[in-house]
mmCIF file of C-alpha atoms in Angstrom:
data_model
loop_
_atom_site.group_PDB
_atom_site.id
_atom_site.type_symbol
_atom_site.label_atom_id
_atom_site.label_comp_id
_atom_site.label_asym_id
_atom_site.label_seq_id
_atom_site.Cartn_x
_atom_site.Cartn_y
_atom_site.Cartn_z
ATOM 1 C CA MET A 1464 -2.521 -28.131 13.601
ATOM 2 C CA ASN A 1465 -5.456 -26.966 11.406
ATOM 3 C CA PHE A 1466 -4.130 -25.345 8.694
ATOM 4 C CA ASP A 1467 -7.332 -25.366 7.530
ATOM 5 C CA LEU A 1468 -10.952 -23.026 7.400
ATOM 6 C CA SER A 1469 -13.034 -23.079 10.217
ATOM 7 C CA ASP A 1470 -16.141 -24.185 9.375
ATOM 8 C CA GLU A 1471 -17.784 -20.751 9.258
ATOM 9 C CA GLN A 1472 -14.737 -19.543 6.943
ATOM 10 C CA LEU A 1473 -15.515 -22.912 4.498
ATOM 11 C CA LEU A 1474 -19.695 -21.583 4.795
ATOM 12 C CA LEU A 1475 -18.486 -17.858 3.730
ATOM 13 C CA GLU A 1476 -16.617 -19.465 1.273
ATOM 14 C CA GLU A 1477 -19.581 -21.538 -0.768
ATOM 15 C CA THR A 1478 -22.474 -18.649 0.098
ATOM 16 C CA VAL A 1479 -20.653 -16.057 -2.266
ATOM 17 C CA ASP A 1480 -19.093 -18.614 -4.661
ATOM 18 C CA LYS A 1481 -23.162 -19.895 -5.469
ATOM 19 C CA PHE A 1482 -24.044 -16.347 -5.302
ATOM 20 C CA LEU A 1483 -21.618 -15.124 -7.812
ATOM 21 C CA GLY A 1484 -22.146 -18.994 -10.242
ATOM 22 C CA THR A 1485 -25.501 -18.330 -10.400
ATOM 23 C CA GLU A 1486 -25.482 -14.343 -10.788
ATOM 24 C CA CYS A 1487 -22.576 -13.343 -12.782
ATOM 25 C CA PRO A 1488 -21.640 -17.190 -14.430
ATOM 26 C CA MET A 1489 -19.806 -16.301 -17.465
ATOM 27 C CA THR A 1490 -22.450 -15.866 -19.994
ATOM 28 C CA ARG A 1491 -22.480 -12.688 -17.617
ATOM 29 C CA VAL A 1492 -19.275 -11.590 -17.427
ATOM 30 C CA ARG A 1493 -18.839 -11.835 -20.967
ATOM 31 C CA GLU A 1494 -22.350 -8.945 -21.191
ATOM 32 C CA LEU A 1495 -20.058 -6.914 -18.842
ATOM 33 C CA PHE A 1496 -17.039 -7.291 -20.395
ATOM 34 C CA ASP A 1497 -18.003 -5.950 -23.426
ATOM 35 C CA GLY A 1498 -20.421 -3.294 -22.038
ATOM 36 C CA ASP A 1499 -19.732 -0.113 -20.628
ATOM 37 C CA GLU A 1500 -19.238 0.078 -17.418
ATOM 38 C CA GLY A 1501 -17.241 -3.026 -16.070
ATOM 39 C CA TYR A 1502 -19.631 -4.458 -13.839
ATOM 40 C CA ASP A 1503 -23.279 -5.962 -12.576
ATOM 41 C CA GLU A 1504 -24.651 -3.135 -9.846
ATOM 42 C CA ALA A 1505 -27.095 -6.209 -9.108
ATOM 43 C CA VAL A 1506 -24.625 -8.485 -8.037
ATOM 44 C CA TRP A 1507 -22.452 -5.571 -6.348
ATOM 45 C CA ARG A 1508 -25.889 -4.481 -4.514
ATOM 46 C CA GLY A 1509 -25.859 -8.362 -3.747
ATOM 47 C CA LEU A 1510 -22.457 -8.233 -2.155
ATOM 48 C CA GLY A 1511 -23.283 -5.340 -0.192
ATOM 49 C CA GLU A 1512 -26.411 -7.021 1.552
ATOM 50 C CA MET A 1513 -24.995 -11.098 1.909
ATOM 51 C CA GLY A 1514 -22.464 -8.047 3.851
ATOM 52 C CA VAL A 1515 -19.541 -9.131 2.173
ATOM 53 C CA LEU A 1516 -18.299 -5.619 1.742
ATOM 54 C CA GLY A 1517 -18.309 -4.281 5.398
ATOM 55 C CA LEU A 1518 -16.158 -7.752 6.527
ATOM 56 C CA HIS A 1519 -12.977 -5.813 7.134
ATOM 57 C CA LEU A 1520 -14.773 -3.968 9.471
ATOM 58 C CA PRO A 1521 -16.315 -3.307 12.726
ATOM 59 C CA GLU A 1522 -19.587 -3.531 14.269
ATOM 60 C CA ASP A 1523 -20.514 0.001 15.408
ATOM 61 C CA VAL A 1524 -19.883 1.313 11.343
ATOM 62 C CA GLY A 1525 -22.185 -1.829 10.028
ATOM 63 C CA GLY A 1526 -19.415 -4.437 8.964
ATOM 64 C CA ALA A 1527 -18.870 -7.562 10.574
ATOM 65 C CA GLY A 1528 -15.539 -6.838 12.505
ATOM 66 C CA LEU A 1529 -13.876 -9.564 10.578
ATOM 67 C CA GLU A 1530 -10.759 -10.750 9.230
ATOM 68 C CA LEU A 1531 -8.428 -9.793 5.857
ATOM 69 C CA LEU A 1532 -9.119 -13.893 6.197
ATOM 70 C CA GLU A 1533 -12.148 -13.871 5.556
ATOM 71 C CA LEU A 1534 -12.059 -11.004 2.839
ATOM 72 C CA SER A 1535 -9.155 -13.373 1.375
ATOM 73 C CA VAL A 1536 -11.567 -15.731 1.189
ATOM 74 C CA VAL A 1537 -13.745 -13.861 -0.702
ATOM 75 C CA ALA A 1538 -11.248 -12.261 -3.229
ATOM 76 C CA GLU A 1539 -10.453 -15.976 -3.687
ATOM 77 C CA ALA A 1540 -14.306 -16.744 -4.909
ATOM 78 C CA ILE A 1541 -14.084 -13.706 -6.820
ATOM 79 C CA GLY A 1542 -11.495 -14.513 -9.063
ATOM 80 C CA ARG A 1543 -12.440 -18.161 -9.556
ATOM 81 C CA HIS A 1544 -15.200 -15.832 -11.453
ATOM 82 C CA ALA A 1545 -13.173 -13.955 -12.559
ATOM 83 C CA THR A 1546 -16.363 -11.585 -11.205
ATOM 84 C CA PRO A 1547 -16.584 -7.646 -12.683
ATOM 85 C CA GLY A 1548 -16.439 -4.974 -10.076
ATOM 86 C CA PRO A 1549 -14.248 -2.787 -7.598
ATOM 87 C CA PHE A 1550 -14.695 -5.153 -5.547
ATOM 88 C CA LEU A 1551 -10.604 -4.935 -4.226
ATOM 89 C CA GLU A 1552 -10.413 -0.740 -4.365
ATOM 90 C CA HIS A 1553 -14.080 -0.844 -2.429
ATOM 91 C CA ALA A 1554 -12.243 -2.784 0.973
ATOM 92 C CA LEU A 1555 -9.001 -1.028 0.782
ATOM 93 C CA ALA A 1556 -10.302 2.674 0.346
ATOM 94 C CA ALA A 1557 -12.835 1.774 3.244
ATOM 95 C CA MET A 1558 -10.352 0.364 4.694
ATOM 96 C CA ALA A 1559 -7.805 2.968 5.150
ATOM 97 C CA ILE A 1560 -10.713 5.108 6.491
ATOM 98 C CA ASP A 1561 -11.635 2.293 9.358
ATOM 99 C CA LEU A 1562 -7.133 2.783 10.092
ATOM 100 C CA GLY A 1563 -7.007 6.581 9.648
ATOM 101 C CA GLY A 1564 -9.165 8.061 9.557
ATOM 102 C CA SER A 1565 -11.184 10.605 12.194
ATOM 103 C CA ASP A 1566 -14.089 10.202 13.632
ATOM 104 C CA ALA A 1567 -16.071 12.169 12.186
ATOM 105 C CA GLN A 1568 -14.714 10.627 8.708
ATOM 106 C CA ARG A 1569 -16.072 7.710 9.981
ATOM 107 C CA GLU A 1570 -19.251 7.990 10.893
ATOM 108 C CA ARG A 1571 -19.947 9.687 8.400
ATOM 109 C CA TRP A 1572 -19.072 7.023 5.196
ATOM 110 C CA LEU A 1573 -17.767 3.552 6.594
ATOM 111 C CA PRO A 1574 -22.126 2.576 7.538
ATOM 112 C CA GLN A 1575 -22.676 3.792 3.599
ATOM 113 C CA LEU A 1576 -19.615 1.582 2.495
ATOM 114 C CA ALA A 1577 -20.036 -1.343 4.680
ATOM 115 C CA THR A 1578 -23.245 -1.551 2.922
ATOM 116 C CA GLY A 1579 -22.058 -1.133 -0.486
ATOM 117 C CA GLU A 1580 -24.432 2.066 -1.220
ATOM 118 C CA LEU A 1581 -22.027 4.243 -1.840
ATOM 119 C CA ARG A 1582 -18.881 3.298 -3.479
ATOM 120 C CA ALA A 1583 -15.247 3.843 -3.110
ATOM 121 C CA THR A 1584 -11.706 3.183 -5.482
ATOM 122 C CA PHE A 1585 -8.565 4.110 -4.649
ATOM 123 C CA ALA A 1586 -6.139 6.679 -6.504
ATOM 124 C CA ILE A 1587 -2.484 6.230 -5.533
ATOM 125 C CA ALA A 1588 0.222 5.945 -8.643
ATOM 126 C CA GLU A 1589 1.520 8.470 -10.295
ATOM 127 C CA GLY A 1590 5.056 9.670 -13.218
ATOM 128 C CA PRO A 1591 5.594 6.853 -15.376
ATOM 129 C CA ALA A 1592 4.869 3.013 -15.501
ATOM 130 C CA GLU A 1593 6.226 0.406 -17.193
ATOM 131 C CA GLY A 1594 4.608 -3.025 -17.435
ATOM 132 C CA ALA A 1595 1.317 -4.802 -18.869
ATOM 133 C CA ALA A 1596 -1.874 -4.119 -17.962
ATOM 134 C CA ALA A 1597 -1.566 -2.032 -14.680
ATOM 135 C CA GLY A 1598 1.595 -0.230 -15.042
ATOM 136 C CA GLY A 1599 3.340 -2.347 -14.325
ATOM 137 C CA ALA A 1600 6.799 -1.443 -11.150
ATOM 138 C CA GLU A 1601 7.605 1.082 -11.426
ATOM 139 C CA GLY A 1602 4.506 3.769 -11.095
ATOM 140 C CA SER A 1603 5.108 5.323 -7.630
ATOM 141 C CA TRP A 1604 2.758 2.742 -5.490
ATOM 142 C CA ARG A 1605 4.644 2.815 -2.778
ATOM 143 C CA PRO A 1606 3.582 5.841 -0.503
ATOM 144 C CA GLU A 1607 6.762 6.986 0.272
ATOM 145 C CA GLN A 1608 6.978 8.280 -3.554
ATOM 146 C CA TRP A 1609 3.910 9.997 -3.743
ATOM 147 C CA GLN A 1610 4.440 13.829 -4.576
ATOM 148 C CA ILE A 1611 0.719 15.182 -5.648
ATOM 149 C CA GLY A 1612 -0.802 17.322 -2.389
ATOM 150 C CA ASP A 1613 -0.514 16.886 1.458
ATOM 151 C CA GLY A 1614 -3.252 19.307 2.666
ATOM 152 C CA ALA A 1615 -6.952 20.916 2.026
ATOM 153 C CA VAL A 1616 -6.833 20.468 -2.102
ATOM 154 C CA VAL A 1617 -4.519 18.990 -4.281
ATOM 155 C CA SER A 1618 -3.306 19.040 -7.939
ATOM 156 C CA GLY A 1619 -2.138 17.155 -10.330
ATOM 157 C CA GLU A 1620 -2.383 12.517 -11.563
ATOM 158 C CA LYS A 1621 -3.160 9.755 -10.497
ATOM 159 C CA ARG A 1622 -3.210 6.922 -13.061
ATOM 160 C CA PHE A 1623 -4.500 3.473 -13.302
ATOM 161 C CA VAL A 1624 -7.744 4.058 -11.088
ATOM 162 C CA PRO A 1625 -10.117 1.704 -10.919
ATOM 163 C CA HIS A 1626 -13.930 1.815 -11.649
ATOM 164 C CA ALA A 1627 -12.805 5.571 -11.213
ATOM 165 C CA ARG A 1628 -16.661 6.463 -12.961
ATOM 166 C CA GLY A 1629 -19.042 5.897 -10.986
ATOM 167 C CA ALA A 1630 -17.082 6.627 -7.588
ATOM 168 C CA ASP A 1631 -18.433 8.292 -4.376
ATOM 169 C CA LEU A 1632 -15.304 8.990 -2.965
ATOM 170 C CA PHE A 1633 -11.978 8.916 -3.802
ATOM 171 C CA VAL A 1634 -9.380 7.621 -1.570
ATOM 172 C CA VAL A 1635 -6.121 9.753 -2.876
ATOM 173 C CA GLY A 1636 -2.530 8.824 -2.132
ATOM 174 C CA LEU A 1637 -0.869 12.046 -0.832
ATOM 175 C CA ARG A 1638 2.849 13.612 -0.882
ATOM 176 C CA GLY A 1639 4.241 12.722 2.194
ATOM 177 C CA GLY A 1640 2.283 8.980 2.282
ATOM 178 C CA GLY A 1641 -0.636 10.033 3.539
ATOM 179 C CA PHE A 1642 -4.312 9.702 2.362
ATOM 180 C CA GLY A 1643 -6.522 12.238 1.745
ATOM 181 C CA LEU A 1644 -10.349 11.927 0.783
ATOM 182 C CA VAL A 1645 -12.127 13.482 -2.671
ATOM 183 C CA GLU A 1646 -15.742 13.232 -2.656
ATOM 184 C CA SER A 1647 -16.254 12.831 -7.213
ATOM 185 C CA ALA A 1648 -18.536 15.657 -7.099
ATOM 186 C CA ALA A 1649 -15.389 18.108 -6.840
ATOM 187 C CA SER A 1650 -14.139 21.044 -8.198
ATOM 188 C CA GLY A 1651 -11.506 19.940 -10.174
ATOM 189 C CA LEU A 1652 -11.766 16.471 -10.773
ATOM 190 C CA ALA A 1653 -11.746 14.955 -14.255
ATOM 191 C CA THR A 1654 -10.885 11.124 -15.480
ATOM 192 C CA GLU A 1655 -9.772 9.576 -18.550
ATOM 193 C CA ARG A 1656 -10.819 6.472 -19.465
ATOM 194 C CA VAL A 1657 -7.107 3.819 -19.995
ATOM 195 C CA GLU A 1658 -7.853 1.043 -22.533
ATOM 196 C CA GLY A 1659 -6.522 -2.026 -20.279
ATOM 197 C CA LEU A 1660 -6.582 -5.213 -21.136
ATOM 198 C CA ASP A 1661 -9.026 -6.467 -18.124
ATOM 199 C CA ARG A 1662 -11.738 -4.407 -19.519
ATOM 200 C CA THR A 1663 -13.822 -6.242 -16.360
ATOM 201 C CA ARG A 1664 -11.077 -4.004 -13.757
ATOM 202 C CA ARG A 1665 -11.532 -0.800 -16.075
ATOM 203 C CA LEU A 1666 -8.785 1.830 -15.862
ATOM 204 C CA ASP A 1667 -9.225 5.762 -15.116
ATOM 205 C CA SER A 1668 -6.618 8.247 -15.467
ATOM 206 C CA VAL A 1669 -7.804 11.327 -12.626
ATOM 207 C CA ARG A 1670 -6.553 15.000 -12.820
ATOM 208 C CA PHE A 1671 -7.202 17.132 -9.550
ATOM 209 C CA ASP A 1672 -6.332 21.233 -10.121
ATOM 210 C CA GLU A 1673 -6.989 22.702 -7.186
ATOM 211 C CA THR A 1674 -9.837 19.731 -6.158
ATOM 212 C CA PRO A 1675 -10.701 19.998 -2.194
ATOM 213 C CA CYS A 1676 -9.585 17.019 -0.040
ATOM 214 C CA ASP A 1677 -9.778 16.454 3.272
ATOM 215 C CA PRO A 1678 -6.649 14.574 4.435
ATOM 216 C CA LEU A 1679 -6.904 11.612 7.312
ATOM 217 C CA PRO A 1680 -5.029 12.664 10.105
ATOM 218 C CA ARG A 1681 -3.175 8.773 10.987
ATOM 219 C CA GLY A 1682 -2.763 8.335 6.895
ATOM 220 C CA ALA A 1683 0.878 7.729 6.575
ATOM 221 C CA GLU A 1684 0.973 5.777 9.853
ATOM 222 C CA VAL A 1685 -1.418 3.073 7.925
ATOM 223 C CA ALA A 1686 -0.849 3.648 4.144
ATOM 224 C CA ASN A 1687 2.051 0.814 4.156
ATOM 225 C CA ARG A 1688 -0.261 -1.315 6.150
ATOM 226 C CA VAL A 1689 -3.822 -0.788 3.808
ATOM 227 C CA LEU A 1690 -1.934 -1.202 0.603
ATOM 228 C CA ASP A 1691 -0.423 -4.960 2.650
ATOM 229 C CA ALA A 1692 -3.931 -5.837 2.634
ATOM 230 C CA GLY A 1693 -4.071 -5.801 -1.173
ATOM 231 C CA LEU A 1694 -1.328 -7.568 -2.203
ATOM 232 C CA VAL A 1695 -2.791 -10.230 0.029
ATOM 233 C CA LEU A 1696 -6.778 -9.573 -1.770
ATOM 234 C CA LEU A 1697 -4.348 -9.290 -5.501
ATOM 235 C CA ALA A 1698 -2.770 -13.231 -4.351
ATOM 236 C CA ALA A 1699 -6.161 -14.314 -3.557
ATOM 237 C CA ASP A 1700 -8.455 -13.470 -6.381
ATOM 238 C CA ALA A 1701 -4.703 -14.778 -8.686
ATOM 239 C CA HIS A 1702 -5.106 -18.342 -6.419
ATOM 240 C CA GLY A 1703 -9.263 -18.709 -6.875
ATOM 241 C CA GLY A 1704 -8.186 -17.718 -10.591
ATOM 242 C CA GLY A 1705 -5.228 -19.990 -11.037
ATOM 243 C CA MET A 1706 -7.610 -23.044 -9.956
ATOM 244 C CA ALA A 1707 -10.282 -21.808 -12.238
ATOM 245 C CA CYS A 1708 -7.669 -21.891 -15.039
ATOM 246 C CA VAL A 1709 -6.623 -25.469 -14.366
ATOM 247 C CA ASP A 1710 -10.375 -27.166 -14.070
ATOM 248 C CA ALA A 1711 -11.357 -25.453 -17.243
ATOM 249 C CA SER A 1712 -8.142 -27.322 -18.735
ATOM 250 C CA VAL A 1713 -9.179 -30.778 -16.973
ATOM 251 C CA GLU A 1714 -12.918 -30.556 -18.289
ATOM 252 C CA TYR A 1715 -11.710 -28.970 -21.419
ATOM 253 C CA ALA A 1716 -9.490 -32.015 -22.022
ATOM 254 C CA LYS A 1717 -11.895 -34.628 -21.228
ATOM 255 C CA THR A 1718 -14.459 -33.477 -23.597
ATOM 256 C CA ARG A 1719 -12.287 -32.713 -26.350
ATOM 257 C CA GLU A 1720 -11.306 -35.072 -28.433
ATOM 258 C CA GLN A 1721 -8.222 -36.017 -31.413
ATOM 259 C CA PHE A 1722 -7.817 -38.818 -33.844
ATOM 260 C CA GLY A 1723 -11.150 -40.748 -32.375
ATOM 261 C CA VAL A 1724 -10.029 -40.669 -28.310
ATOM 262 C CA LYS A 1725 -10.080 -37.605 -25.507
ATOM 263 C CA ILE A 1726 -6.960 -35.248 -25.482
ATOM 264 C CA GLY A 1727 -7.023 -36.225 -22.139
ATOM 265 C CA SER A 1728 -5.873 -39.531 -22.798
ATOM 266 C CA PHE A 1729 -3.364 -38.313 -24.752
ATOM 267 C CA GLN A 1730 0.549 -38.085 -21.980
ATOM 268 C CA ALA A 1731 2.092 -35.578 -22.567
ATOM 269 C CA LEU A 1732 -1.173 -33.574 -22.017
ATOM 270 C CA LYS A 1733 -1.595 -35.216 -19.070
ATOM 271 C CA HIS A 1734 1.545 -33.814 -17.432
ATOM 272 C CA GLN A 1735 0.934 -30.610 -18.593
ATOM 273 C CA LEU A 1736 -2.152 -29.898 -16.160
ATOM 274 C CA ALA A 1737 -0.722 -31.881 -13.716
ATOM 275 C CA ASP A 1738 2.257 -29.271 -13.412
ATOM 276 C CA MET A 1739 -0.190 -26.684 -13.656
ATOM 277 C CA ALA A 1740 -1.842 -28.627 -10.669
ATOM 278 C CA VAL A 1741 1.385 -28.492 -8.552
ATOM 279 C CA GLU A 1742 2.164 -25.037 -9.710
ATOM 280 C CA ILE A 1743 -0.960 -23.713 -8.099
ATOM 281 C CA HIS A 1744 -2.690 -25.507 -5.452
ATOM 282 C CA PRO A 1745 -0.259 -25.289 -2.861
ATOM 283 C CA THR A 1746 0.486 -21.598 -3.014
ATOM 284 C CA ARG A 1747 -2.551 -21.515 -0.496
ATOM 285 C CA GLY A 1748 -1.120 -21.262 2.259
ATOM 286 C CA LEU A 1749 0.905 -17.923 1.476
ATOM 287 C CA VAL A 1750 -2.593 -16.349 1.314
ATOM 288 C CA TRP A 1751 -3.541 -17.641 4.658
ATOM 289 C CA TYR A 1752 -0.472 -16.859 5.800
ATOM 290 C CA ALA A 1753 -0.747 -13.115 5.096
ATOM 291 C CA ALA A 1754 -3.544 -12.514 5.127
ATOM 292 C CA HIS A 1755 -3.283 -14.118 9.212
ATOM 293 C CA ALA A 1756 0.113 -12.199 9.518
ATOM 294 C CA PHE A 1757 -1.909 -8.962 8.252
ATOM 295 C CA ASP A 1758 -3.916 -9.218 12.103
ATOM 296 C CA HIS A 1759 -2.018 -11.265 14.359
ATOM 297 C CA LEU A 1760 2.070 -11.208 13.325
ATOM 298 C CA PRO A 1761 3.222 -7.112 12.058
ATOM 299 C CA ASP A 1762 6.094 -7.661 12.302
ATOM 300 C CA GLU A 1763 5.880 -10.429 9.482
ATOM 301 C CA ALA A 1764 3.117 -9.164 7.205
ATOM 302 C CA PRO A 1765 4.819 -7.251 5.521
ATOM 303 C CA ALA A 1766 7.297 -9.514 3.724
ATOM 304 C CA ALA A 1767 3.972 -12.197 4.446
ATOM 305 C CA ALA A 1768 1.991 -10.017 1.586
ATOM 306 C CA ALA A 1769 4.669 -8.934 -1.266
ATOM 307 C CA ASN A 1770 5.949 -12.800 -1.005
ATOM 308 C CA ALA A 1771 2.135 -14.160 -1.218
ATOM 309 C CA LYS A 1772 0.940 -11.106 -3.866
ATOM 310 C CA ALA A 1773 5.089 -11.892 -6.526
ATOM 311 C CA HIS A 1774 4.947 -15.849 -6.150
ATOM 312 C CA LEU A 1775 0.687 -16.046 -6.735
ATOM 313 C CA THR A 1776 0.470 -13.535 -9.975
ATOM 314 C CA ASP A 1777 3.392 -15.149 -11.450
ATOM 315 C CA ARG A 1778 2.106 -18.611 -10.938
ATOM 316 C CA PHE A 1779 -0.743 -17.254 -12.003
ATOM 317 C CA VAL A 1780 -0.050 -15.994 -15.054
ATOM 318 C CA ASP A 1781 2.422 -19.241 -15.789
ATOM 319 C CA VAL A 1782 -1.400 -21.518 -15.421
ATOM 320 C CA ALA A 1783 -3.448 -18.809 -17.523
ATOM 321 C CA ARG A 1784 -1.064 -19.015 -20.250
ATOM 322 C CA ARG A 1785 0.006 -22.819 -20.243
ATOM 323 C CA THR A 1786 -4.812 -23.357 -20.284
ATOM 324 C CA VAL A 1787 -4.444 -20.739 -23.723
ATOM 325 C CA GLU A 1788 -2.299 -23.650 -24.764
ATOM 326 C CA ALA A 1789 -4.142 -26.664 -23.358
ATOM 327 C CA HIS A 1790 -7.002 -25.592 -24.819
ATOM 328 C CA GLY A 1791 -5.281 -25.318 -28.576
ATOM 329 C CA GLY A 1792 -6.650 -23.071 -31.394
ATOM 330 C CA ILE A 1793 -9.999 -22.022 -29.862
ATOM 331 C CA GLY A 1794 -7.881 -21.093 -26.294
ATOM 332 C CA TYR A 1795 -6.597 -18.031 -28.572
ATOM 333 C CA THR A 1796 -10.347 -16.792 -30.023
ATOM 334 C CA TRP A 1797 -12.898 -14.862 -28.397
ATOM 335 C CA GLU A 1798 -15.235 -17.266 -28.144
ATOM 336 C CA CYS A 1799 -13.266 -19.051 -25.907
ATOM 337 C CA ASP A 1800 -13.924 -18.280 -21.879
ATOM 338 C CA VAL A 1801 -9.776 -18.370 -20.345
ATOM 339 C CA GLN A 1802 -9.470 -15.200 -22.207
ATOM 340 C CA PHE A 1803 -11.108 -13.241 -19.143
ATOM 341 C CA TRP A 1804 -9.278 -15.225 -16.639
ATOM 342 C CA PHE A 1805 -5.365 -15.005 -18.320
ATOM 343 C CA LYS A 1806 -6.528 -10.694 -18.669
ATOM 344 C CA ARG A 1807 -7.357 -11.422 -15.227
ATOM 345 C CA SER A 1808 -3.596 -12.455 -14.384
ATOM 346 C CA LEU A 1809 -1.869 -9.390 -16.286
ATOM 347 C CA PHE A 1810 -3.775 -7.092 -14.418
ATOM 348 C CA ASP A 1811 -2.858 -9.046 -10.615
ATOM 349 C CA TRP A 1812 0.593 -9.290 -12.068
ATOM 350 C CA ALA A 1813 0.773 -5.500 -12.713
ATOM 351 C CA MET A 1814 -1.588 -3.756 -9.998
ATOM 352 C CA LEU A 1815 0.230 -2.074 -7.380
ATOM 353 C CA GLY A 1816 4.006 -3.064 -8.947
ATOM 354 C CA ASP A 1817 4.950 -5.777 -10.061
ATOM 355 C CA PRO A 1818 6.791 -9.086 -9.007
ATOM 356 C CA SER A 1819 9.778 -7.707 -8.647
ATOM 357 C CA LEU A 1820 9.405 -4.824 -7.069
ATOM 358 C CA HIS A 1821 7.894 -6.776 -3.644
ATOM 359 C CA ARG A 1822 10.722 -9.147 -4.650
ATOM 360 C CA ARG A 1823 12.970 -6.470 -4.140
ATOM 361 C CA ARG A 1824 10.745 -5.366 -0.663
ATOM 362 C CA ILE A 1825 11.227 -8.225 0.652
ATOM 363 C CA ALA A 1826 14.756 -8.922 -0.049
ATOM 364 C CA ASP A 1827 15.087 -4.307 1.408
ATOM 365 C CA LEU A 1828 12.736 -5.937 5.020
ATOM 366 C CA LEU A 1829 14.836 -8.844 5.753
ATOM 367 C CA GLY A 1830 17.783 -6.708 5.233
ATOM 368 C CA TRP A 1831 19.696 -8.891 2.052
#
């Protein structure tokens, strides 16, 4: 039995990895972190031209007709390079329209979303939220918790909406667990910036006041499935980021000298680096399995997605923290690049609910 990626998937991984490394190196990530928009429009257009933004969409709307596993390969590369931008939310918004929309909605929006000509985001979390970065587990992330609107107009507030400014379309979670489409130019829509830790993925609160909304006919049927895809993509991002942390720590240990020798020769640091690698490297299988289950094992997919998100994002936070420690004093400074992965780990941990939420969901799904 083959547990590796196919030649085509490996080529996709190599192509995206090379593109991001060339077009958005860490020097550019730092510039974007300090800037107003939080992402590079040229990189976004480049991903669109490569067909990456429509990988998971059907060919009849301009996509590649591939599966979540291919999209996860891209998400892992993005996490590895800590690339700023709206990849996650755009992918999920397009998926929601594809799976839950009418023919007219699909024809109107998907061709331009597949190329990145239009950009979409999701707006789902409501109510009081606890925790770091994106609201922790107790924000109302799950469809059964959504309360605003359920028809042609919506009123209320959505929190922790990623890259809301500049988005052309919002996929909004509605009362009853469905989705609706709100255009950015619609009346009664206002955004307010939320200052999060990871400035490469900007967050806003979005308020709706009798704002026109176009509900997706099958939104309630597909909401959990779309969110499960989001969990898998966050897990893939976390694996990429975690592996980048290990690589950065190893390289630093090879070059930094203390007491006249490379610090990588110290046994205590060797053990720490080995522990970090063992902690993150094997978890890639959880991502691959969850992505495979999403398209081929529907009964197992929800628990697999929740397990991947819970475990990978926990491990990413731990490995990123230990990466800062492995860099010593400089690891705590603004000048050190490892801060970007540490902050990214906290975003991945909290977005769409923290690990405790998903472990409770696994218990419920398995009847424990």
